[in-house]
mmCIF file of C-alpha atoms and ligand atoms in Angstrom:
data_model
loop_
_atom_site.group_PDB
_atom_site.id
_atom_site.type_symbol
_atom_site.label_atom_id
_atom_site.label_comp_id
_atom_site.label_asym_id
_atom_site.label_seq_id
_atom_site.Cartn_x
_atom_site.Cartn_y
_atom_site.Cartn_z
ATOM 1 C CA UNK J 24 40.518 114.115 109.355
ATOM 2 C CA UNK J 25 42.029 117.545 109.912
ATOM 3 C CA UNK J 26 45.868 116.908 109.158
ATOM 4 C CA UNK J 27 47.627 119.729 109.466
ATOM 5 C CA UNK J 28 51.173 117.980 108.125
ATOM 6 C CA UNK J 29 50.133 118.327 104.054
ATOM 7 C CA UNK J 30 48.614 121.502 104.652
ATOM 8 C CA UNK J 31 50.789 124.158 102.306
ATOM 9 C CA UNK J 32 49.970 127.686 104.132
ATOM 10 C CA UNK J 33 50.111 130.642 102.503
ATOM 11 C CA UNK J 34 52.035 133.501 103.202
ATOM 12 C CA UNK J 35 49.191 135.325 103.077
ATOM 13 C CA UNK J 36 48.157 133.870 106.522
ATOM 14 C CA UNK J 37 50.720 135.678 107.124
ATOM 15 C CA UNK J 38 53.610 133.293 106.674
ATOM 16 C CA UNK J 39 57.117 134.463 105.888
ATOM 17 C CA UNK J 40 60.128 132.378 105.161
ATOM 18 C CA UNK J 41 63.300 132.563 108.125
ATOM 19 C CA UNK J 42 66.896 131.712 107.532
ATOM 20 C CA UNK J 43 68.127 130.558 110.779
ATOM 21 C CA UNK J 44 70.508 128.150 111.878
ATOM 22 C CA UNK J 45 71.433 126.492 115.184
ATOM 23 C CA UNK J 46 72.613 127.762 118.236
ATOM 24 C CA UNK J 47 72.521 124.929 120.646
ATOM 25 C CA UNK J 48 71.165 121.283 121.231
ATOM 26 C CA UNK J 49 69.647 119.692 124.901
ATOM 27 C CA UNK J 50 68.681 116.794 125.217
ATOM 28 C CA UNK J 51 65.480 116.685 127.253
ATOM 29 C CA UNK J 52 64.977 112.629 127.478
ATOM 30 C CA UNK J 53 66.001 109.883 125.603
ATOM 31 C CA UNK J 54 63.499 110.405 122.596
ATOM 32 C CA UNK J 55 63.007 114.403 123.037
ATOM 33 C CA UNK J 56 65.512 116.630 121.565
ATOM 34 C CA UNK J 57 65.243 120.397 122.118
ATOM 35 C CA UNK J 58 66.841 122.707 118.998
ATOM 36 C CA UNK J 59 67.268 126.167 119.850
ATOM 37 C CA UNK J 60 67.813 128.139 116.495
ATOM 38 C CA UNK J 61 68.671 131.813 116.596
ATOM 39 C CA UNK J 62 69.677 134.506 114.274
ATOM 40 C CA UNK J 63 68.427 138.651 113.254
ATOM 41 C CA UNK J 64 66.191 136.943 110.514
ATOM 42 C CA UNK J 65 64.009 135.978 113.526
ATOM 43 C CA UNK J 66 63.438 139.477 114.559
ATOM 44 C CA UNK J 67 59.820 139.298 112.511
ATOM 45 C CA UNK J 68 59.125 135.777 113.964
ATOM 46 C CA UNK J 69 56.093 135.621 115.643
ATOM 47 C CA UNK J 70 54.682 132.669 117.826
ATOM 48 C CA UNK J 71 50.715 132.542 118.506
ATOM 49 C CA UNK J 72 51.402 130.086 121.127
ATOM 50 C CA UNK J 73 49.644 127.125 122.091
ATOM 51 C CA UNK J 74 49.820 124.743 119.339
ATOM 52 C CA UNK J 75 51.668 127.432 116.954
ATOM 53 C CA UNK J 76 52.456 125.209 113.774
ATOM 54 C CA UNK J 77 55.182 126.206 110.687
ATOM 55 C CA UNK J 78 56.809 124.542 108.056
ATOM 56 C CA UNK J 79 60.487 123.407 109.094
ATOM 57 C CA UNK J 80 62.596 123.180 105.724
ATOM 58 C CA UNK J 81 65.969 120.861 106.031
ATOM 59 C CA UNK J 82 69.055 120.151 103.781
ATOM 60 C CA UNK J 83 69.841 116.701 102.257
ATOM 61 C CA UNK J 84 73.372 115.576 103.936
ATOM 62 C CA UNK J 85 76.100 117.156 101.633
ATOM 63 C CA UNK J 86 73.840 120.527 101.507
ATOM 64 C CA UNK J 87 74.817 123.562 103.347
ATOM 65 C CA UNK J 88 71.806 124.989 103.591
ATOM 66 C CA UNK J 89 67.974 123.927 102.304
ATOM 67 C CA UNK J 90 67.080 124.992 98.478
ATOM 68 C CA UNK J 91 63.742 126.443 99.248
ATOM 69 C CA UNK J 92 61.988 128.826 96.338
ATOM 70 C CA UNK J 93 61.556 131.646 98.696
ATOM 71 C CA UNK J 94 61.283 134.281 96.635
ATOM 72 C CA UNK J 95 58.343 132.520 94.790
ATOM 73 C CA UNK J 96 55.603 134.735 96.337
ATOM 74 C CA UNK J 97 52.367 133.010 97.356
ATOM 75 C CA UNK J 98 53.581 130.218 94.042
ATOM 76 C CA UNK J 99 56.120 128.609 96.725
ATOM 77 C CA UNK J 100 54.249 125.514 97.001
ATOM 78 C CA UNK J 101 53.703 124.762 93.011
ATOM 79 C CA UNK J 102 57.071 125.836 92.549
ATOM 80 C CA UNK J 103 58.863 123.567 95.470
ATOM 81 C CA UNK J 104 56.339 120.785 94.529
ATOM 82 C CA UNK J 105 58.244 120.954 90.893
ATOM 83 C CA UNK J 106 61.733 120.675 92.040
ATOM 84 C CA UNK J 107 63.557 117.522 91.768
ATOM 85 C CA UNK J 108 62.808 115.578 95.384
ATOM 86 C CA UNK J 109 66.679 114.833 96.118
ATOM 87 C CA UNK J 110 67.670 118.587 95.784
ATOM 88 C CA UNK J 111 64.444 120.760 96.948
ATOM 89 C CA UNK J 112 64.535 121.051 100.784
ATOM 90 C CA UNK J 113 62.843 118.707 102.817
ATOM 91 C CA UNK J 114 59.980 119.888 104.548
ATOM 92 C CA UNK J 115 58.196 118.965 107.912
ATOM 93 C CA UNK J 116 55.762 120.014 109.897
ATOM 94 C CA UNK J 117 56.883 121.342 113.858
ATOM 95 C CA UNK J 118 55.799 123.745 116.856
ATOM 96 C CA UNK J 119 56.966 126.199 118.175
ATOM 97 C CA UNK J 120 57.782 125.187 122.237
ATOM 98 C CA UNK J 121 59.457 128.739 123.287
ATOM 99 C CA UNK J 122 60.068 131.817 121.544
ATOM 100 C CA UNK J 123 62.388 134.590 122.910
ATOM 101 C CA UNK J 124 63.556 138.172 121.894
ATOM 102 C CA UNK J 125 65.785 138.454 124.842
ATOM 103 C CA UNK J 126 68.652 138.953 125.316
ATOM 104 C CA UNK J 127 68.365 137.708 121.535
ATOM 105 C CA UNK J 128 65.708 136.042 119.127
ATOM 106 C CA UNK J 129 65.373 132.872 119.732
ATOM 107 C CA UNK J 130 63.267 129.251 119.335
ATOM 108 C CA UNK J 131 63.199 126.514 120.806
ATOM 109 C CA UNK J 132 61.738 123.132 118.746
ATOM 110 C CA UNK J 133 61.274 120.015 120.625
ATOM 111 C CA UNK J 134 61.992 117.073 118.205
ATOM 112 C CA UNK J 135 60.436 113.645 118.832
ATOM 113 C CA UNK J 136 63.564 111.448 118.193
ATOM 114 C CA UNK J 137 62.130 108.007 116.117
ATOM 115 C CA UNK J 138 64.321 105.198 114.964
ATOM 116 C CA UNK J 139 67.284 107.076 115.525
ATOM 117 C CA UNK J 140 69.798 105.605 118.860
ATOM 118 C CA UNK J 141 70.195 102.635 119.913
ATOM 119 C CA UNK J 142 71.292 99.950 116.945
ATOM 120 C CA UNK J 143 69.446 96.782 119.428
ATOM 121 C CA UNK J 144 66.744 98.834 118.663
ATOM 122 C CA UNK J 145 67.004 98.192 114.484
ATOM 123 C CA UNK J 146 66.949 94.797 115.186
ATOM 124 C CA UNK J 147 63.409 94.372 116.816
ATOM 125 C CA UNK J 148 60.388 93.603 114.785
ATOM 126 C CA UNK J 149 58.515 96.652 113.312
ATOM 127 C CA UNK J 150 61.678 98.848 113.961
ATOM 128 C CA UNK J 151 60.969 102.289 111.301
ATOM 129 C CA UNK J 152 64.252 103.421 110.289
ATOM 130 C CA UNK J 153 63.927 107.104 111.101
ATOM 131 C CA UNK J 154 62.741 109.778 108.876
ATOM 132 C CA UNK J 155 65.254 112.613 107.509
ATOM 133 C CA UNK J 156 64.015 114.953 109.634
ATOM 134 C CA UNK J 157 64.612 112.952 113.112
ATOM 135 C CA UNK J 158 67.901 111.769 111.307
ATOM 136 C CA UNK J 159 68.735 115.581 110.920
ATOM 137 C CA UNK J 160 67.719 116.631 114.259
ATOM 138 C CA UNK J 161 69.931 114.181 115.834
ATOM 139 C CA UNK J 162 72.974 115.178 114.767
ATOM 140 C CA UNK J 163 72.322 118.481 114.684
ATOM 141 C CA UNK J 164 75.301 121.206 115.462
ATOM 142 C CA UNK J 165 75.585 124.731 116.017
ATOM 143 C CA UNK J 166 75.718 126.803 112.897
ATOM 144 C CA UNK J 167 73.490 124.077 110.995
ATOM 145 C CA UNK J 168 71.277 126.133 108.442
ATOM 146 C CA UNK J 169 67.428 125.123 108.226
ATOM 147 C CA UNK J 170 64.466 127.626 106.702
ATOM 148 C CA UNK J 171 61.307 128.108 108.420
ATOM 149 C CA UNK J 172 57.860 129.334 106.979
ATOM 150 C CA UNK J 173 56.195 130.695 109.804
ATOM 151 C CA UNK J 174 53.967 133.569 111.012
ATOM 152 C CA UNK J 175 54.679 137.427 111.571
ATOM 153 C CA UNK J 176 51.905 138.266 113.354
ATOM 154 C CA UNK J 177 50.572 136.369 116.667
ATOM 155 C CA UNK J 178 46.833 135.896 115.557
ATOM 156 C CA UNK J 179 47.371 133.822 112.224
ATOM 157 C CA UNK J 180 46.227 130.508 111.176
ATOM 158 C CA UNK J 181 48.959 128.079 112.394
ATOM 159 C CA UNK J 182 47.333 127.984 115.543
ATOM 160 C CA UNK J 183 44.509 124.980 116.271
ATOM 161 C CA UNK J 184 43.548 125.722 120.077
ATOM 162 C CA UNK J 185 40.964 127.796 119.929
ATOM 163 C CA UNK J 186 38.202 126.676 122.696
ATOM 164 C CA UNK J 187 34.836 127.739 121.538
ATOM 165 C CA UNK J 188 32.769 130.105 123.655
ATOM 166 C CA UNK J 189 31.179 128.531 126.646
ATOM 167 C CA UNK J 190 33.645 126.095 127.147
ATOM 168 C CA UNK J 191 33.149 125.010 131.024
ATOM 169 C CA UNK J 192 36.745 122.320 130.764
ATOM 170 C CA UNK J 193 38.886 120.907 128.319
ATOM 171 C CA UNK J 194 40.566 117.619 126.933
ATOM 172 C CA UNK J 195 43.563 117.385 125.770
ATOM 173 C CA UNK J 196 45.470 114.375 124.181
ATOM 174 C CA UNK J 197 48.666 113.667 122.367
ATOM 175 C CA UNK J 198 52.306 111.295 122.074
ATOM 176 C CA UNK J 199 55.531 112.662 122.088
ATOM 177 C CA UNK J 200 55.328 114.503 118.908
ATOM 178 C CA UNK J 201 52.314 116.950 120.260
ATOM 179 C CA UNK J 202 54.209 116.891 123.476
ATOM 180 C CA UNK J 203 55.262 120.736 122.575
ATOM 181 C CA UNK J 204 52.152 121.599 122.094
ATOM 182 C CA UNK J 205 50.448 120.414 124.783
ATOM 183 C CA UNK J 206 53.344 122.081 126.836
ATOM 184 C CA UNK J 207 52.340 125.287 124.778
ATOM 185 C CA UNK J 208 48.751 124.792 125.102
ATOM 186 C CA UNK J 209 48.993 124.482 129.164
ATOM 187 C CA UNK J 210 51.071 127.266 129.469
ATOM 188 C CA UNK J 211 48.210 129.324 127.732
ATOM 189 C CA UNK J 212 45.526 128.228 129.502
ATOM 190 C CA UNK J 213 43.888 130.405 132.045
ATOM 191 C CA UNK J 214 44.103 130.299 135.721
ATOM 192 C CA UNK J 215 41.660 127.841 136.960
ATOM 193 C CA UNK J 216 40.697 125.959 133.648
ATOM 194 C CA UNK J 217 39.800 122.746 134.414
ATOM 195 C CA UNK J 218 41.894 119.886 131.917
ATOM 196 C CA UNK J 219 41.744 116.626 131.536
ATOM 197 C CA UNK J 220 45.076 115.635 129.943
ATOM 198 C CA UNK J 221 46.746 112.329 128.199
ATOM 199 C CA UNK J 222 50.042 112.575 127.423
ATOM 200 C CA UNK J 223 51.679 109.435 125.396
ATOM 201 C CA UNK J 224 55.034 108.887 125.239
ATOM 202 C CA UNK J 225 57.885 106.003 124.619
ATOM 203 C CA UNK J 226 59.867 106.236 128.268
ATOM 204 C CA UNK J 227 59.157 107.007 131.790
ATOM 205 C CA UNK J 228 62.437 109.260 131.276
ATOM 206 C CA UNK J 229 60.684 111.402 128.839
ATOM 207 C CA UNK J 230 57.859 112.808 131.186
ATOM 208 C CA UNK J 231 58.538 116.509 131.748
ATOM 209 C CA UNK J 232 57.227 119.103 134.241
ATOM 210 C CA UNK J 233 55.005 121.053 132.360
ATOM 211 C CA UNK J 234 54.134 124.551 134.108
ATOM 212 C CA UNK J 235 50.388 125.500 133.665
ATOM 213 C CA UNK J 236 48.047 128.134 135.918
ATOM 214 C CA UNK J 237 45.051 125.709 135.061
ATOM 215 C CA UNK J 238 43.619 122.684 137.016
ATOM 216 C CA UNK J 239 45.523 119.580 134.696
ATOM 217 C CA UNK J 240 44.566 116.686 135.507
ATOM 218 C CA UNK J 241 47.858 115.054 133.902
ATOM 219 C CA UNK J 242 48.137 111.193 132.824
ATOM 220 C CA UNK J 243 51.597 110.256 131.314
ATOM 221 C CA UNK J 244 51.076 107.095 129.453
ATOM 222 C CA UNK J 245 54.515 105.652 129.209
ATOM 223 C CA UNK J 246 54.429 102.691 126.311
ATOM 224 C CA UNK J 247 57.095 100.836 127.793
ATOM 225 C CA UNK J 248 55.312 100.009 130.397
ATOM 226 C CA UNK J 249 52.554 97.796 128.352
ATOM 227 C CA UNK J 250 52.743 95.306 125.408
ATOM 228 C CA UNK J 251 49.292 96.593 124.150
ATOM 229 C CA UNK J 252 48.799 97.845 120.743
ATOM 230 C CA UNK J 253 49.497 102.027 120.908
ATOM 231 C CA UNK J 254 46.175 102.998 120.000
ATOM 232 C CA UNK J 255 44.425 100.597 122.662
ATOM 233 C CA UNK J 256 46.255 101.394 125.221
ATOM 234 C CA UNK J 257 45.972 105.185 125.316
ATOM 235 C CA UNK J 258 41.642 104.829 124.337
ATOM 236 C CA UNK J 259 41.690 102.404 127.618
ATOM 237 C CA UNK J 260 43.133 105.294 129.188
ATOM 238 C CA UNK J 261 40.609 108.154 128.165
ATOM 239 C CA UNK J 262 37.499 105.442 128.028
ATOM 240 C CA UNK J 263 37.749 104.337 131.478
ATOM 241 C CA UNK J 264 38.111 107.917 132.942
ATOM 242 C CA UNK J 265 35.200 109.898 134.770
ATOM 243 C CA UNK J 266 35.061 113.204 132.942
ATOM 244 C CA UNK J 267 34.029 116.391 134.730
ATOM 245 C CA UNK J 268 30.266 117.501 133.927
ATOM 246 C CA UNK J 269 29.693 120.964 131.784
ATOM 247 C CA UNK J 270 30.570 121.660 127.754
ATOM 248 C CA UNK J 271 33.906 120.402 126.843
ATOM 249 C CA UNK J 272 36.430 121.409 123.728
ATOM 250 C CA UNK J 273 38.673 118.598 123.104
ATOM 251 C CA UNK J 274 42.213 118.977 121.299
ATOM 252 C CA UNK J 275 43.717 115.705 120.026
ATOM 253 C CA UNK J 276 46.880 115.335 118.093
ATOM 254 C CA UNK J 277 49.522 112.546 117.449
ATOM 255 C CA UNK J 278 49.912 109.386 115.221
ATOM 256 C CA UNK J 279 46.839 109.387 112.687
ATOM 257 C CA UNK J 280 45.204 105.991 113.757
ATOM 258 C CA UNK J 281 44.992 106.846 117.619
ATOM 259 C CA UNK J 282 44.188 109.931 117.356
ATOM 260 C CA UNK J 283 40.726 108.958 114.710
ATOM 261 C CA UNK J 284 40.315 106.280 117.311
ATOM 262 C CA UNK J 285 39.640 108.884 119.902
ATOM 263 C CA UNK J 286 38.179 111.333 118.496
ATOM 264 C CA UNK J 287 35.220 108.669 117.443
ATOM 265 C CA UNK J 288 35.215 107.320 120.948
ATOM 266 C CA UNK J 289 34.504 111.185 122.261
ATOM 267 C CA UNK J 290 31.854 111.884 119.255
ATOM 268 C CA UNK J 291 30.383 108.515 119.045
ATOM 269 C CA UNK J 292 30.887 106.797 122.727
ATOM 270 C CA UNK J 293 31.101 110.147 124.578
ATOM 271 C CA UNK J 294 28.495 112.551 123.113
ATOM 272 C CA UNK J 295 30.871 115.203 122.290
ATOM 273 C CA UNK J 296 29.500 118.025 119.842
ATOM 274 C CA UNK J 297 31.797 117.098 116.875
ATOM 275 C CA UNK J 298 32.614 120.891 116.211
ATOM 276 C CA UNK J 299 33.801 121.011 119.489
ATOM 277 C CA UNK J 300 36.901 118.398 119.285
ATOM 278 C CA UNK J 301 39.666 119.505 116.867
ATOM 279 C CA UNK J 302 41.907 116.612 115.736
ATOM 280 C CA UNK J 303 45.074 116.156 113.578
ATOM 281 C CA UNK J 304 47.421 113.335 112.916
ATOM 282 C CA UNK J 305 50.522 114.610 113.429
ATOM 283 C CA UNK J 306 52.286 111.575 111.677
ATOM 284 C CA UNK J 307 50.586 108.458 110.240
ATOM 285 C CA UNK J 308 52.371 104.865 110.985
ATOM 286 C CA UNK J 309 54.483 103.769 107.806
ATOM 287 C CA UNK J 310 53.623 106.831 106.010
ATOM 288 C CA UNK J 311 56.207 109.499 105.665
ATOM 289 C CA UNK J 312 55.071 113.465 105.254
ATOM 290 C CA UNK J 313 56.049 114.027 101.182
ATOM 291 C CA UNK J 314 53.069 110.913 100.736
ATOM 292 C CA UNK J 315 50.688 112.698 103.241
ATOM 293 C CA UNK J 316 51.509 116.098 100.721
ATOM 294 C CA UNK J 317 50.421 114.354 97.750
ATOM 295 C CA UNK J 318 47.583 112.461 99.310
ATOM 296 C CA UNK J 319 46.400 115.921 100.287
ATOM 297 C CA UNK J 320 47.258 117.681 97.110
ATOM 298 C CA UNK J 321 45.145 114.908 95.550
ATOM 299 C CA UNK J 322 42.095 115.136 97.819
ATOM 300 C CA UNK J 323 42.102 118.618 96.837
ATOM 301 C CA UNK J 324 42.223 118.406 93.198
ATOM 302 C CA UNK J 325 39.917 115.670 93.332
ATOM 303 C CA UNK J 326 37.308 117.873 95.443
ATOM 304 C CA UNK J 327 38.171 120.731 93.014
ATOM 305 C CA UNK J 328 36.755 118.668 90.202
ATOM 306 C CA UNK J 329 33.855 117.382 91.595
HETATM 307 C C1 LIG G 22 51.094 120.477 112.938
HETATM 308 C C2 LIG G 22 52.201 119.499 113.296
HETATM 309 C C3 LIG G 22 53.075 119.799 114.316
HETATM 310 C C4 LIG G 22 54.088 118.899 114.666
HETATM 311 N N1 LIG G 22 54.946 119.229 115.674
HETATM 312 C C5 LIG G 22 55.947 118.382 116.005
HETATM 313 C C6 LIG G 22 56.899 118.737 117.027
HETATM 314 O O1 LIG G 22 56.882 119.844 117.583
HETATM 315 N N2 LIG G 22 57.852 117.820 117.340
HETATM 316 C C7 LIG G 22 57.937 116.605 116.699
HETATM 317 O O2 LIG G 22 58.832 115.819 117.020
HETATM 318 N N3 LIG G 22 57.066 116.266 115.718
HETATM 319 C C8 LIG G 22 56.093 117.123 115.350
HETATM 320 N N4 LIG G 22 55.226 116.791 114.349
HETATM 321 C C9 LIG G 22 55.354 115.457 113.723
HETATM 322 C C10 LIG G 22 56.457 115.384 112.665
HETATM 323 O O3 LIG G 22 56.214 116.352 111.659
HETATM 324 C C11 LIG G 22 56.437 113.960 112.049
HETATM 325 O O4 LIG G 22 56.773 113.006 113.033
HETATM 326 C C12 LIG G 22 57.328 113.821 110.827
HETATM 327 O O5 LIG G 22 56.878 112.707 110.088
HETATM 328 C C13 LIG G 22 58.797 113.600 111.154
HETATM 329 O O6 LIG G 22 59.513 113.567 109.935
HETATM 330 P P1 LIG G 22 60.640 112.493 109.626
HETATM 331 O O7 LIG G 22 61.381 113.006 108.443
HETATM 332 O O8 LIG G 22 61.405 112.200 110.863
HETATM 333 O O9 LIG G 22 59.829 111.173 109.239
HETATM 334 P P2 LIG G 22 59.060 110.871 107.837
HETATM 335 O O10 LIG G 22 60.032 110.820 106.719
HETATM 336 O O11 LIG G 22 57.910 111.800 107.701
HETATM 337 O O12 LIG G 22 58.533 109.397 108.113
HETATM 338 C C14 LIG G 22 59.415 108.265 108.029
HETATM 339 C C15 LIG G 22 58.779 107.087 108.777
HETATM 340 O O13 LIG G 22 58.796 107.386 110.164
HETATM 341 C C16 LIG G 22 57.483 107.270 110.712
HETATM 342 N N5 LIG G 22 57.384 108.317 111.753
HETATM 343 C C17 LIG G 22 57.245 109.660 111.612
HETATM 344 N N6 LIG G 22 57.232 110.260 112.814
HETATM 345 C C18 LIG G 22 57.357 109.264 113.731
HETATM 346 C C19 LIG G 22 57.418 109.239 115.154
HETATM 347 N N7 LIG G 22 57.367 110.355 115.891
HETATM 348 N N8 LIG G 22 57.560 108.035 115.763
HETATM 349 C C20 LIG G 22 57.656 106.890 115.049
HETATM 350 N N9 LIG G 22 57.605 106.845 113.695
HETATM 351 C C21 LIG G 22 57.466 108.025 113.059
HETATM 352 C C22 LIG G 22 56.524 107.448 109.538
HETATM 353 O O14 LIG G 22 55.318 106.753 109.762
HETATM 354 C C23 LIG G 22 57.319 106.835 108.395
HETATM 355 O O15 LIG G 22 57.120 105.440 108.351
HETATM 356 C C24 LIG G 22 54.220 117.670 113.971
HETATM 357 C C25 LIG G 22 53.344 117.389 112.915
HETATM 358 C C26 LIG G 22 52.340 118.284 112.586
HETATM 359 C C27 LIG G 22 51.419 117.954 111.449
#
């Protein structure tokens, strides 16, 4: 599976590192949080859009701001990789939701909030204690330093949307984590365009109006509302729908297992050309990012050696 979290980029594609820090917090439901971050290092930030991915690098508590070997040249990632776990900055993947240069540079990340809140909730079976960066995001305040590794130019690699030619409609599917990107992604896509859209997310509180020129066909799937597994309940969803005829490009992101899950039922079930669905696990259940980084720093040096 394409999973874009281990994936080191280069700054060749082009990638450059950003100090910034925080300017404000809103909260946007009870599991999204919305970061703006600001600051004159952003001037050379530049979003592709759509599902524009970067590295987001965070300080352990007691840090000021995130040790990151930025003046490492295109070596970063050996470099980082090297450093002792507890001090090096911790590093996640995110999207860009908004970027502005007026009245000053600015962006907006949308954090999925996770085991983070209410403390009934840490007593309920399966409760994940949250993850550093969730735990960072939520008590995030103005001023709070982070560094970002992201692009300079607006055609560069950290973006995944890219419909092939002769696309007649697309399909689009995340949870709350590619909930920014789908909001991205509609807000790119051309007037008209038909879309066939699941979005997954904890709470009926957390659906958002999500502006778009194309013809979405939105379904929120709102996992409070059912005691069914994650994964089954969102496939239900997209196997039980009537999709519209013509060539489709399909764009599915989100926990690992549901989003395999459906992108075998579109291959396998629904005869969609397999280089026509791009799909990335976002997170994988009971697996944090630094083990996804090694697992895909040993797939590579295991294909290397073959
Ligand atoms: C290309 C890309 C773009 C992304 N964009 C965004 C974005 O814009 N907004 C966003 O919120 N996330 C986004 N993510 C997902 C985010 O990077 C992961 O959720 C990440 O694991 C969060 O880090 P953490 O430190 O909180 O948890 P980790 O330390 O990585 O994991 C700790 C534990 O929490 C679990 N976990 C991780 N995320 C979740 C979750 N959402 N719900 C429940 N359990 C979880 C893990 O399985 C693990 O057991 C993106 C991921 C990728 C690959």
């Amino acid at each position: 599976m394409s999973t874009a979290a281990p994936e080191a980029p280069a700054r060749t594609v082009p990638f450059e590192f950003f100090d910034t820090h925080v300017v404000r917090t809103r909260r946007l439901g009870p599991t999204m949080l919305r970061i703006t971050f600001g600051g004159e290092a952003l001037r050379h930030f530049t979003s592709g859009g759509r599902d524009q991915r970067f590295k987001l690098f965070l300080p352990h508590p007691g840090q000021d701001a995130p040790v990151v070997p930025t003046d490492a040249g295109d070596a970063w990632f050996t470099v980082w990789r090297s450093m002792d776990p507890s001090v090096r900055g911790i590093m996640r993947s995110y999207t860009v939701r908004e970027q502005r240069r007026f009245p000053q540079h600015e962006l907006d990340i949308d954090f999925a909030l996770h085991g983070v809140g209410d403390p009934a909730d840490a007593a309920a079976a399966g409760f994940v204690p949250a993850g550093p960066a969730s735990r960072w995001a939520a008590t995030a305040r103005p001023g709070d330093r982070v560094t970002i590794l992201g692009p300079t130019v607006d055609d560069n690699g950290g973006v995944d949307f890219r419909p092939a030619p002769g696309t007649d409609w697309v399909l689009i599917s995340g949870d709350e984590t590619a909930l920014p990107a789908v909001a991205g992604i509609l807000e790119w896509l051309p007037a008209g365009t038909p879309a066939k859209v699941w979005l997954e997310v904890p709470h009926a509180e957390d659906i958002q109006t999500l502006p778009t020129a194309a013809d979405a066909d939105i379904t929120w799937l709102v996992r409070d509302n059912t005691t069914d597994p994650r994964t089954d309940f969102h496939l239900a969803s997209v196997a039980s729908a009537q999709l519209p005829d013509g060539t489709p490009y399909a764009w599915i992101a989100g926990e690992a297992g549901t989003v395999k899950a459906l992108r075998r039922h579109l291959v396998g079930e629904r005869g969609f050309d397999r280089k026509r669905v791009k799909f990335t696990g976002y997170w994988r259940m009971d697996t944090t990012e630094e083990q996804l980084v090694e697992e895909a720093v040993a797939a590579a040096a295991g294909a290397t050696s073959e």
